[in-house]
Each structure stands twice: as C-alpha cells, then as structure tokens.
Short mmCIF file of C-alpha atoms in Angstrom, two decimals:
data_model
loop_
_atom_site.label_atom_id
_atom_site.label_comp_id
_atom_site.label_asym_id
_atom_site.label_seq_id
_atom_site.Cartn_x
_atom_site.Cartn_y
_atom_site.Cartn_z
CA MET A 1 167.28 162.05 -48.37
CA SER A 2 169.22 164.92 -47.07
CA ALA A 3 171.86 164.34 -43.95
CA SER A 4 169.58 166.31 -41.61
CA LEU A 5 166.71 163.81 -42.28
CA THR A 6 168.36 161.17 -42.09
CA SER A 7 169.44 162.16 -38.43
CA LEU A 8 166.25 162.88 -37.76
CA ALA A 9 165.00 159.58 -38.60
CA TYR A 10 167.42 157.85 -36.77
CA LEU A 11 166.53 159.88 -33.58
CA VAL A 12 163.05 159.18 -33.94
CA ALA A 13 164.54 155.31 -34.46
CA ALA A 14 166.57 155.60 -31.30
CA VAL A 15 163.69 156.78 -29.14
CA LEU A 16 161.51 153.82 -29.99
CA PHE A 17 164.42 151.67 -29.56
CA ILE A 18 164.56 153.06 -26.06
CA LEU A 19 160.61 152.90 -25.48
CA ALA A 20 160.77 149.17 -26.75
CA LEU A 21 163.55 148.23 -23.98
CA ARG A 22 161.04 150.18 -21.48
CA GLY A 23 158.28 148.27 -22.56
CA LEU A 24 160.19 144.92 -22.56
CA SER A 25 160.81 145.42 -19.00
CA SER A 26 157.48 144.02 -18.14
CA PRO A 27 155.23 141.10 -19.48
CA VAL A 28 152.27 143.73 -19.47
CA THR A 29 154.00 145.96 -21.91
CA SER A 30 156.04 143.57 -23.65
CA ARG A 31 153.88 143.34 -27.08
CA GLN A 32 153.84 147.11 -27.41
CA GLY A 33 157.72 147.13 -26.96
CA ASN A 34 158.43 144.76 -29.70
CA ARG A 35 155.89 146.93 -31.92
CA PHE A 36 158.09 150.11 -30.98
CA GLY A 37 161.15 148.06 -31.72
CA MET A 38 160.29 146.70 -35.11
CA ILE A 39 158.97 150.45 -36.12
CA GLY A 40 161.89 152.07 -35.13
CA MET A 41 164.00 149.25 -37.05
CA GLY A 42 161.81 149.81 -39.85
CA ILE A 43 162.87 153.80 -40.03
CA ALA A 44 166.06 153.29 -39.31
CA VAL A 45 166.80 150.99 -42.46
CA VAL A 46 164.63 153.05 -44.99
CA ALA A 47 166.40 156.32 -43.87
CA THR A 48 169.95 154.45 -44.34
CA LEU A 49 168.78 152.96 -47.99
CA LEU A 50 167.40 156.45 -49.04
CA HIS A 51 170.66 158.58 -47.48
CA HIS A 52 173.22 156.75 -49.36
CA GLY A 53 171.09 156.90 -52.77
CA MET A 54 171.45 152.94 -53.68
CA SER A 55 171.09 152.32 -57.26
CA GLY A 56 168.45 150.24 -58.88
CA TRP A 57 170.26 146.92 -58.72
CA GLY A 58 171.26 147.84 -55.01
CA PHE A 59 167.98 147.60 -53.96
CA VAL A 60 167.07 144.69 -55.79
CA LEU A 61 170.09 143.04 -53.87
CA ILE A 62 168.84 144.24 -50.64
CA ALA A 63 164.97 143.19 -51.56
CA ALA A 64 166.20 139.86 -52.05
CA GLY A 65 168.23 139.47 -48.85
CA ILE A 66 165.19 140.80 -47.02
CA ALA A 67 162.93 138.73 -48.69
CA ILE A 68 165.13 135.58 -48.21
CA GLY A 69 166.16 136.30 -44.46
CA GLY A 70 162.66 137.51 -43.74
CA GLY A 71 161.75 134.31 -45.06
CA ILE A 72 163.97 131.95 -43.03
CA GLY A 73 162.85 134.05 -40.17
CA THR A 74 159.42 133.50 -40.47
CA ALA A 75 159.61 129.70 -40.87
CA VAL A 76 161.92 129.65 -37.45
CA ALA A 77 159.47 131.55 -35.77
CA LEU A 78 156.60 129.73 -36.58
CA ARG A 79 157.87 126.35 -35.57
CA ILE A 80 160.03 127.04 -32.79
CA GLN A 81 159.42 125.51 -29.27
CA MET A 82 159.28 127.69 -26.42
CA THR A 83 161.63 125.39 -24.89
CA ALA A 84 164.33 126.13 -27.59
CA LEU A 85 164.08 129.81 -27.31
CA PRO A 86 167.67 130.50 -25.55
CA GLN A 87 169.56 128.35 -28.19
CA LEU A 88 167.42 130.44 -30.59
CA VAL A 89 168.68 133.75 -28.89
CA ALA A 90 172.09 132.43 -29.06
CA ALA A 91 172.19 131.31 -32.69
CA PHE A 92 171.03 135.23 -33.40
CA HIS A 93 173.73 136.53 -31.49
CA SER A 94 176.04 134.38 -33.46
CA LEU A 95 174.77 136.12 -36.83
CA VAL A 96 175.11 139.50 -35.28
CA GLY A 97 178.91 139.02 -34.51
CA LEU A 98 179.30 137.37 -37.98
CA ALA A 99 177.75 140.48 -39.64
CA ALA A 100 180.18 142.74 -37.79
CA VAL A 101 183.21 140.73 -39.04
CA PHE A 102 181.78 141.14 -42.65
CA VAL A 103 180.89 144.89 -42.31
CA ALA A 104 184.37 145.66 -40.91
CA ALA A 105 185.99 143.36 -43.99
CA ALA A 106 183.88 145.64 -46.31
CA ALA A 107 185.38 148.83 -44.64
CA LEU A 108 188.82 147.62 -44.69
CA ASN A 109 188.20 146.91 -48.66
CA ALA A 110 186.57 150.00 -49.50
CA PRO A 111 187.33 152.49 -47.13
CA GLU A 112 186.49 155.41 -49.43
CA ALA A 113 182.74 154.44 -49.56
CA PHE A 114 182.59 155.26 -45.85
CA ASN A 115 184.65 158.38 -45.74
CA ILE A 116 187.16 156.93 -43.66
CA GLY A 117 190.74 157.53 -45.80
CA SER A 118 191.85 155.34 -48.69
CA ALA A 119 192.95 151.69 -49.42
CA GLY A 120 196.39 151.92 -47.15
CA HIS A 121 195.81 155.12 -45.74
CA ILE A 122 192.71 154.63 -43.33
CA HIS A 123 192.48 156.96 -40.50
CA PRO A 124 193.67 155.83 -37.26
CA GLN A 125 190.63 156.20 -35.30
CA SER A 126 188.62 154.06 -37.92
CA LEU A 127 191.18 151.49 -37.58
CA VAL A 128 190.92 151.10 -33.80
CA GLU A 129 187.00 151.05 -34.24
CA MET A 130 187.11 148.68 -37.06
CA SER A 131 189.64 146.23 -34.95
CA LEU A 132 187.46 146.56 -31.95
CA GLY A 133 184.22 145.72 -33.69
CA LEU A 134 185.73 143.17 -35.53
CA ALA A 135 187.58 141.80 -32.53
CA ILE A 136 184.19 141.54 -30.11
CA GLY A 137 182.09 140.10 -33.40
CA ALA A 138 184.15 137.42 -34.01
CA ILE A 139 184.09 136.45 -30.14
CA THR A 140 180.77 136.74 -30.16
CA PHE A 141 180.55 134.50 -32.87
CA THR A 142 181.84 131.26 -31.84
CA GLY A 143 181.22 132.08 -28.43
CA SER A 144 177.25 132.13 -29.43
CA LEU A 145 178.02 128.87 -31.34
CA ILE A 146 179.25 127.38 -28.52
CA ALA A 147 176.66 128.40 -25.84
CA PHE A 148 173.96 127.07 -28.93
CA ALA A 149 175.71 123.73 -29.19
CA LYS A 150 175.69 123.28 -25.14
CA LEU A 151 171.73 124.18 -24.96
CA GLN A 152 171.05 122.25 -27.99
CA ALA A 153 172.45 119.40 -26.34
CA LEU A 154 175.09 118.68 -29.40
CA MET A 155 177.80 119.04 -26.83
CA PRO A 156 178.06 118.32 -23.08
CA GLY A 157 176.54 120.83 -20.93
CA ALA A 158 179.23 120.39 -17.96
CA PRO A 159 182.24 122.61 -18.36
CA LEU A 160 185.19 121.18 -21.13
CA LEU A 161 188.50 122.20 -19.29
CA PHE A 162 191.80 120.98 -20.05
CA PRO A 163 195.23 121.90 -18.17
CA GLY A 164 196.70 125.35 -19.03
CA GLN A 165 193.61 126.74 -20.40
CA HIS A 166 193.03 130.08 -18.66
CA LYS A 167 196.69 130.69 -19.35
CA LEU A 168 196.38 130.01 -23.14
CA ASN A 169 193.05 132.30 -23.19
CA LEU A 170 195.10 135.05 -21.41
CA GLY A 171 197.70 134.54 -23.50
CA LEU A 172 195.50 134.60 -26.56
CA GLY A 173 194.03 138.23 -25.15
CA ILE A 174 197.44 139.73 -24.93
CA LEU A 175 197.93 138.40 -28.38
CA LEU A 176 194.95 139.99 -29.65
CA ALA A 177 195.48 143.30 -28.09
CA VAL A 178 199.01 143.35 -29.52
CA LEU A 179 197.55 142.63 -33.14
CA VAL A 180 195.02 145.48 -32.63
CA ILE A 181 197.78 147.78 -31.95
CA LEU A 182 199.95 146.66 -34.96
CA PHE A 183 196.93 146.62 -37.35
CA VAL A 184 196.30 150.57 -36.61
CA ILE A 185 199.99 151.33 -36.59
CA SER A 186 200.17 149.54 -39.81
CA GLY A 187 197.59 151.56 -41.51
CA GLY A 188 195.09 148.75 -42.28
CA SER A 189 197.29 145.28 -43.33
CA GLN A 190 194.73 143.01 -44.47
CA ILE A 191 197.24 140.13 -43.03
CA LEU A 192 196.78 141.37 -39.49
CA PHE A 193 193.01 142.28 -39.93
CA TRP A 194 192.62 138.55 -40.37
CA LEU A 195 194.78 137.38 -37.98
CA ILE A 196 192.74 139.64 -35.30
CA ALA A 197 189.78 137.82 -36.71
CA LEU A 198 191.51 134.18 -36.19
CA VAL A 199 192.39 134.83 -32.93
CA ALA A 200 189.15 136.55 -32.01
CA LEU A 201 187.42 133.23 -33.25
CA ALA A 202 189.44 131.09 -31.12
CA LEU A 203 189.06 133.05 -27.95
CA GLY A 204 184.98 133.08 -28.11
CA PHE A 205 185.52 129.38 -28.79
CA LEU A 206 187.79 128.74 -25.35
CA MET A 207 185.83 131.42 -23.57
CA ILE A 208 182.86 129.84 -23.63
CA MET A 209 183.73 126.00 -23.63
CA PRO A 210 184.73 125.91 -20.06
CA ILE A 211 181.32 127.50 -18.79
CA GLY A 212 179.09 124.71 -17.11
CA GLY A 213 175.26 124.37 -18.44
CA ALA A 214 174.03 126.32 -14.89
CA ASP A 215 175.57 129.60 -15.96
CA MET A 216 174.55 129.91 -19.47
CA PRO A 217 171.42 132.22 -18.64
CA VAL A 218 174.34 134.78 -17.79
CA VAL A 219 176.38 133.66 -20.90
CA VAL A 220 173.23 134.28 -22.91
CA SER A 221 173.09 137.81 -21.55
CA MET A 222 176.40 138.44 -21.91
CA LEU A 223 176.77 137.31 -25.53
CA ASN A 224 173.82 139.46 -26.01
CA SER A 225 175.74 142.55 -24.84
CA TYR A 226 178.61 141.86 -26.80
CA SER A 227 176.77 141.50 -29.84
CA GLY A 228 175.74 145.01 -29.39
CA TRP A 229 179.07 146.78 -28.77
CA ALA A 230 180.42 144.76 -31.76
CA ALA A 231 177.38 146.53 -33.85
CA ALA A 232 178.22 150.02 -32.09
CA GLY A 233 182.27 149.69 -32.68
CA ILE A 234 181.24 149.00 -36.39
CA GLY A 235 179.07 151.57 -36.65
CA PHE A 236 181.79 154.35 -35.37
CA THR A 237 183.64 152.55 -38.39
CA ILE A 238 181.18 153.52 -41.05
CA GLN A 239 179.75 156.50 -39.47
CA ASN A 240 176.20 155.29 -38.72
CA LEU A 241 174.63 156.87 -35.96
CA ALA A 242 171.70 154.14 -36.04
CA LEU A 243 174.17 151.19 -35.42
CA ILE A 244 176.11 153.40 -32.56
CA ILE A 245 172.67 154.06 -30.50
CA THR A 246 171.20 150.60 -31.20
CA GLY A 247 174.34 148.90 -30.35
CA SER A 248 174.95 150.84 -27.45
CA LEU A 249 171.57 149.99 -26.28
CA VAL A 250 171.70 146.52 -26.69
CA GLY A 251 175.28 146.36 -25.09
CA ALA A 252 174.54 148.22 -22.14
CA SER A 253 171.07 146.19 -21.60
CA GLY A 254 173.00 143.33 -21.90
CA ALA A 255 175.50 144.34 -19.39
CA ILE A 256 173.19 145.25 -16.80
CA LEU A 257 171.07 142.08 -17.56
CA SER A 258 174.15 140.34 -17.13
CA TYR A 259 174.89 141.94 -13.83
CA ILE A 260 171.15 141.07 -12.44
CA MET A 261 171.76 137.77 -13.59
CA CYS A 262 174.97 137.27 -11.59
CA LYS A 263 173.56 138.99 -8.81
CA GLY A 264 170.60 136.50 -8.52
CA MET A 265 173.15 133.96 -8.70
CA ASN A 266 175.19 135.18 -6.16
CA ARG A 267 178.48 134.96 -8.59
CA SER A 268 180.81 137.35 -10.33
CA ILE A 269 180.95 138.00 -13.92
CA PHE A 270 184.49 137.10 -13.41
CA ASN A 271 183.82 133.78 -11.98
CA VAL A 272 181.26 132.86 -14.78
CA LEU A 273 183.91 133.99 -17.40
CA LEU A 274 186.62 131.89 -15.56
CA GLY A 275 184.86 128.50 -15.74
CA GLY A 276 182.78 125.74 -14.83
CA PHE A 277 179.42 125.62 -12.18
CA GLY A 278 178.53 121.85 -11.26
CA THR A 279 179.02 118.73 -12.85
CA ASP A 280 176.99 116.62 -15.21
CA THR A 281 176.30 113.91 -12.88
CA GLY A 282 172.84 112.63 -12.46
CA ALA A 283 171.22 110.75 -9.64
CA ALA A 284 169.34 107.32 -9.51
CA VAL A 285 166.28 106.93 -11.64
CA GLY A 286 162.78 106.44 -10.05
CA GLY A 287 160.85 106.73 -7.04
CA GLY A 288 162.62 104.66 -4.54
CA PRO A 289 165.70 104.95 -2.25
CA VAL A 290 169.37 106.85 -3.50
CA GLY A 291 171.66 105.13 -1.39
CA ASP A 292 170.51 105.38 2.29
CA ARG A 293 167.94 107.89 1.48
CA HIS A 294 164.72 107.61 0.80
CA VAL A 295 162.02 109.61 -0.96
CA LYS A 296 158.34 109.83 -0.65
CA SER A 297 156.48 109.51 -3.61
CA GLY A 298 152.56 110.01 -4.68
CA ASN A 299 150.23 110.33 -7.49
CA ALA A 300 147.95 112.70 -8.93
CA GLU A 301 144.78 112.36 -6.71
CA ASP A 302 147.15 112.30 -3.47
CA ALA A 303 148.33 115.69 -5.09
CA ALA A 304 144.49 116.90 -5.48
CA PHE A 305 143.59 116.01 -2.01
CA ILE A 306 146.40 117.79 -0.51
CA MET A 307 145.90 120.86 -2.79
CA LYS A 308 141.91 121.11 -2.48
CA ASN A 309 142.34 121.23 1.14
CA ALA A 310 144.72 124.19 1.33
CA SER A 311 144.16 127.78 1.49
CA LYS A 312 147.26 128.86 -0.15
CA VAL A 313 149.37 127.18 -3.04
CA VAL A 314 152.47 128.42 -4.67
CA ILE A 315 153.54 127.32 -8.12
CA VAL A 316 156.98 127.28 -8.89
CA PRO A 317 157.71 126.86 -12.86
CA GLY A 318 160.92 125.79 -14.17
CA TYR A 319 162.46 124.28 -17.61
CA GLY A 320 160.80 120.71 -17.04
CA MET A 321 157.12 123.09 -17.43
CA ALA A 322 158.84 124.43 -20.58
CA VAL A 323 159.89 120.95 -21.99
CA ALA A 324 156.48 119.49 -21.39
CA GLN A 325 154.62 122.61 -22.56
CA ALA A 326 152.53 122.03 -19.25
CA GLN A 327 151.85 126.04 -18.92
CA HIS A 328 148.34 125.90 -20.33
CA ALA A 329 147.31 122.65 -17.99
CA LEU A 330 148.85 124.67 -15.19
CA ARG A 331 146.54 127.52 -15.53
CA GLU A 332 143.62 125.16 -15.57
CA MET A 333 145.00 123.57 -12.66
CA ALA A 334 145.68 127.09 -10.88
CA ASP A 335 141.93 128.26 -12.01
CA THR A 336 139.82 125.01 -10.73
CA LEU A 337 141.74 125.73 -7.75
CA LYS A 338 140.75 129.24 -7.35
CA LYS A 339 137.38 128.35 -8.00
CA GLU A 340 137.60 126.01 -4.82
CA GLY A 341 138.64 129.41 -3.02
CA VAL A 342 142.19 128.29 -2.80
CA VAL A 343 144.62 131.42 -3.21
CA VAL A 344 147.57 130.81 -6.05
CA LYS A 345 150.44 132.29 -6.72
CA TYR A 346 153.12 131.66 -9.05
CA ALA A 347 156.84 132.26 -8.07
CA ILE A 348 159.65 132.99 -10.70
CA HIS A 349 163.65 132.95 -10.05
CA PRO A 350 165.82 135.56 -11.71
CA VAL A 351 167.29 132.06 -13.48
CA ALA A 352 164.56 129.73 -13.99
CA GLY A 353 164.70 128.03 -17.46
CA ARG A 354 168.17 128.87 -19.51
CA MET A 355 167.28 132.49 -20.36
CA PRO A 356 166.17 135.43 -18.62
CA GLY A 357 162.63 135.85 -18.73
CA HIS A 358 161.97 132.45 -19.84
CA MET A 359 159.18 131.28 -17.43
CA ASN A 360 157.39 135.05 -17.72
CA VAL A 361 156.82 134.14 -21.67
CA LEU A 362 155.37 130.70 -21.09
CA LEU A 363 153.13 131.66 -18.46
CA ALA A 364 152.18 134.87 -20.41
CA GLU A 365 151.49 132.59 -23.28
CA ALA A 366 148.85 130.40 -21.07
CA ASN A 367 147.03 133.97 -20.19
CA VAL A 368 148.04 133.44 -16.29
CA PRO A 369 147.41 136.68 -14.70
CA TYR A 370 150.52 139.27 -14.38
CA ASP A 371 149.35 140.12 -10.66
CA GLU A 372 149.82 136.61 -10.06
CA VAL A 373 153.30 136.11 -10.99
CA PHE A 374 155.90 137.22 -8.35
CA GLU A 375 159.66 137.46 -8.49
CA LEU A 376 161.85 135.69 -5.83
CA GLU A 377 162.55 139.06 -3.62
CA GLU A 378 158.93 139.59 -3.59
CA ILE A 379 157.52 135.95 -2.65
CA ASN A 380 160.37 134.18 -1.01
CA ASN A 381 158.97 135.14 2.47
CA GLU A 382 155.82 133.79 1.65
CA PHE A 383 156.67 130.39 1.53
CA SER A 384 156.67 129.33 5.01
CA THR A 385 152.85 130.44 5.32
CA ALA A 386 151.95 128.36 2.22
CA ASP A 387 150.04 125.12 2.72
CA VAL A 388 151.24 123.83 -0.71
CA VAL A 389 154.10 124.78 -2.99
CA TYR A 390 153.88 122.97 -6.48
CA VAL A 391 157.30 122.59 -8.18
CA ILE A 392 157.10 121.77 -11.64
CA GLY A 393 160.52 121.08 -13.34
CA ALA A 394 162.34 123.65 -11.18
CA ASN A 395 165.23 121.87 -10.06
CA ASP A 396 168.76 123.93 -9.28
CA VAL A 397 166.75 127.14 -7.84
CA THR A 398 164.98 125.35 -4.83
CA ASN A 399 167.76 123.15 -4.08
CA PRO A 400 168.66 124.13 -0.25
CA ALA A 401 172.01 122.82 -0.75
CA ALA A 402 172.65 126.43 -1.95
CA LYS A 403 172.16 127.57 1.43
CA THR A 404 173.81 124.83 3.73
CA ASP A 405 176.21 122.66 1.93
CA LYS A 406 179.89 124.76 1.34
CA THR A 407 180.95 122.12 -0.83
CA SER A 408 177.86 122.42 -3.51
CA ALA A 409 178.66 123.97 -7.03
CA ILE A 410 175.58 126.05 -6.21
CA TYR A 411 176.75 127.07 -2.85
CA GLY A 412 175.73 130.89 -2.39
CA MET A 413 173.02 131.23 -5.12
CA PRO A 414 169.90 132.53 -4.06
CA ILE A 415 167.12 130.48 -4.00
CA LEU A 416 163.07 129.76 -3.52
CA ASP A 417 162.59 128.89 0.29
CA VAL A 418 160.14 126.18 -0.90
CA GLU A 419 161.15 123.67 1.68
CA LYS A 420 159.88 126.17 4.58
CA ALA A 421 155.92 124.97 3.43
CA ALA A 422 153.75 123.02 5.28
CA THR A 423 153.93 120.24 1.50
CA VAL A 424 156.07 120.40 -1.26
CA LEU A 425 154.81 118.70 -4.20
CA PHE A 426 157.80 118.25 -6.89
CA VAL A 427 156.93 117.09 -10.21
CA LYS A 428 159.49 115.60 -12.06
CA ARG A 429 160.30 112.52 -14.73
CA SER A 430 163.18 111.04 -12.56
CA MET A 431 165.59 111.68 -9.71
CA ALA A 432 168.11 112.98 -11.91
CA SER A 433 169.94 116.30 -11.13
CA GLY A 434 169.42 119.50 -12.60
CA TYR A 435 171.06 121.43 -15.18
CA ALA A 436 174.10 122.32 -12.52
CA GLY A 437 174.71 118.24 -12.05
CA VAL A 438 174.17 118.92 -8.50
CA ASP A 439 171.43 116.38 -6.38
CA ASN A 440 168.55 118.19 -4.93
CA GLU A 441 168.44 117.82 -1.17
CA LEU A 442 164.75 118.61 -1.35
CA PHE A 443 163.75 115.72 -2.56
CA PHE A 444 164.59 113.80 0.61
CA ARG A 445 162.90 116.31 2.78
CA PRO A 446 159.91 114.52 4.97
CA ASN A 447 157.31 117.54 3.79
CA THR A 448 158.45 116.67 0.03
CA MET A 449 156.29 114.13 -2.27
CA MET A 450 157.91 113.47 -5.55
CA LEU A 451 155.41 113.25 -8.39
CA PHE A 452 157.20 111.43 -10.92
CA GLY A 453 156.12 111.48 -14.72
CA ASP A 454 155.59 113.81 -17.46
CA ALA A 455 154.77 117.64 -16.10
CA LYS A 456 152.20 118.28 -18.65
CA LYS A 457 150.56 114.82 -18.04
CA MET A 458 150.60 114.91 -14.42
CA THR A 459 149.02 117.98 -14.27
CA GLU A 460 146.24 117.40 -16.42
CA GLU A 461 145.68 114.19 -13.85
CA ILE A 462 145.79 116.33 -11.05
CA VAL A 463 142.80 118.75 -12.73
CA GLN A 464 140.80 115.47 -13.42
CA ALA A 465 141.15 114.37 -9.79
CA LEU A 466 140.32 118.21 -8.58
CA GLY A 467 137.35 117.66 -10.77
CA HIS A 468 135.82 114.33 -8.86
#
C-alpha cells in the first residue's frame, strides 16, 4: 500500500475514533460508539501491515499473536463480572504501558527500520520522543498494576505511606528528567535507556501506592490518560500517524475525564497524586447501636409498604448493587412501582462504583430506560420532593459528613442529598464504612431505615411483598 493510501486509511480510522468517543459519551449511543472504534482500529491495523510490506512469516507471526491475544481477550470478556470491570480496565492500561516500553526498546535497537537514524546515531528529536514514551509507559505499567491490586483487594485499599515518601517521589522525578537529558545527549545509550525504565517503573509504583480507595475512580481515568500519551510518544518515535492520533485522543479524553472526576469529588488532581483519602476503618456490624447512637432497621415488608404508599421514589445505586448483581431485580421493583402509579427515577453520582460510568453500564444491562437515569446535577434538587429514596449500596456518595464535618476525609465532596427525602431506605450488608473508610452519618438519621442483607435478595423480597 502506498504512503498516500495509508495516510487516507489512518484519516478514516481517526474519524471513526472520534465518532467512537462521541458515541461513548452517552449510554444511548455507546454500542454504536464501540462499533465505530472497532472498525477504526481494524482499518488502522490492516493499513499498517500492508504499508510496511511485511513478509509471509511476518504475517504468520502477527496472525498468531492476534489469535492468542484475541483468544485470551474473548475468554476474559465472557467470564468477567461487571463488578470486576474497574480492575480489568486497570490491567489493560498496564499492558498498553508495557507495549510502549517494548516498542521503544525495538526502536532503540533497530532504528534503521523506523527511519530514525542508525545505532548510536539516532535523531535527537526521536530520542526525546522515545524516552518520553518509555518513561510514561513504564509509569503506567507499574501504576496500573498497583491500581489493579487495590481494586482486586490483593493489597489494602487504604493509603500506604512511609516517612519521606513525597520527597523520594520528587527525587525520582528529578532523576528521571536528568536521565532523559543524558540519554538524548548520548545519542541513545542502552544503559541510560534501561535506567530510565527502572526509575519510571519505581516511580509508577510509588505514585499510586499512597492513593486511597476513594480516589481510585480518578486514578483509573488518570492512568487511561497516561497510556494514551505513552502511545502518542511512541507514535512520534516510529512515525506512525495512527498511533499519534489514537494516543492523543485517549490521552486528552482521559485527562478531561480525570478533571471531571476531580471536580465531582471537589478534589484537585495534585491532591489525588500526593496521597491518601480516608482510612480503611470500619464500623460495627449489624443493625444495632454503634457507641451511643442507634439505627432503625426494617425488613422487606416494611420497605414495600412505605414505597407502595409513595408518589415519588428515587433509586440511588452504588457498588453494593454491582457486587450483588441486583440491577435486574432493581428494574423489576421499579416496574412494579410504576404500575402502582409511583414516579421512579435513578440518581447517579459521578464517582459511584469504582470507575466512571460503572452504574450507568449496569443499569443499561438491565434495560433501565435512559430517560429515568439522572446525574447528580440534574436530580439533586429533587430529593426534597421525594417520598422515598432507595439507596442500594451507595455509601460515600450519600454521606452528609461531606458537607458538615470539616475533619472528615471526604469533606467538600459533592454528594447526593438523599437525607432531604421524607424516608431513606438504605440497603447494606452491615454498618461497615464505605470504600473511603468513613462512617456514614446518614445511617443514624431519624428518617433512615436500614435494610440489612444482600442487595439482590432484599430487592427481590421487596418485589414479592409489593405483589401481595
């Protein structure tokens, strides 16, 4: 394939990637967006293979790699639970970072193949691009592994801190910048290349380790941005337009999403990067007193009676719903209430779950009508007019302490004002704190009734009680 045809194919792929991002901005068009993205990537891959005139054995190796990788991806996609999507995304980000490291190594060892010079005499601008792609890729790799381990509960979700940690990170950052400069001056030293890789790997590990569980949604989107910039840097190195465009789109969209997430939590990106958010403490288990405070608990029959006599019910889903896979039972409950003439709406917090859009995907899977799902800004002023709010596993994003307790780790984070409703029905297994490790003051409010148990089972019991 000629260079002009390859460029045209890359342009078509880029347009499809942009349409994919546009489609993914809404649950209504997300399926179409996914299709655009897959078609665009297919065009880019085929154009790249044909443009470089690969030999027969080259195609065999590429086909084998696609078959193996595609087989693993298919197996994972078929088996993965919706609750595990955040850690799956983190794992995928790590692979993108590792790929950037490997491509940088290939370009360093075979510069003639990429028209960036010869061994020991690589073009300076290519060395800058190569080292930046290498550093960002290595940081993304280890940072994503730590995020995966925290989300998968392989390591504590609480911030892991030690004395002098921030100074060490600053020192490593300065050392990394010095190594990049020396690498460019040297013309492409192998020793400096792998020193950059080692320092960046350590920095990625140390940057994410002190970040607490409540900030994980921001971390996931931030690492998504890192993976894009790593790909873009390597794209400049090997002069591949598709990588440059794709990496830039992913990097920019991830950065914008990180900003939106931080805004939704009233946090700055620098605070997120500089460490913890809450602790890993928990409250007493059960439905009784906690210290000198008491909670009011009920059962499915109580909840059904209250909701049947309501005129407006707002449902607030959270990670507890995802764990129990209760979205289908929840939609059945909503359908039953609507048949009784009850107005039902869903309220989604920007950081509900453990990654952006987590709750939207789960509700879409259960075929919840899109026009019944509202974001925080759209519905927050309606809680005061709601007869009942049904909170199903959403802990931190409903905690009034974010507005009242200046000593709380979540102080300043915008929350769903569910406490303003006439009655709050809170479905939870126990009195344990949320992912941020902060006790929820809502549990002890006089208008709150705790429904202790598995979210799916409790919702199914409510549906049965509503039918009687």
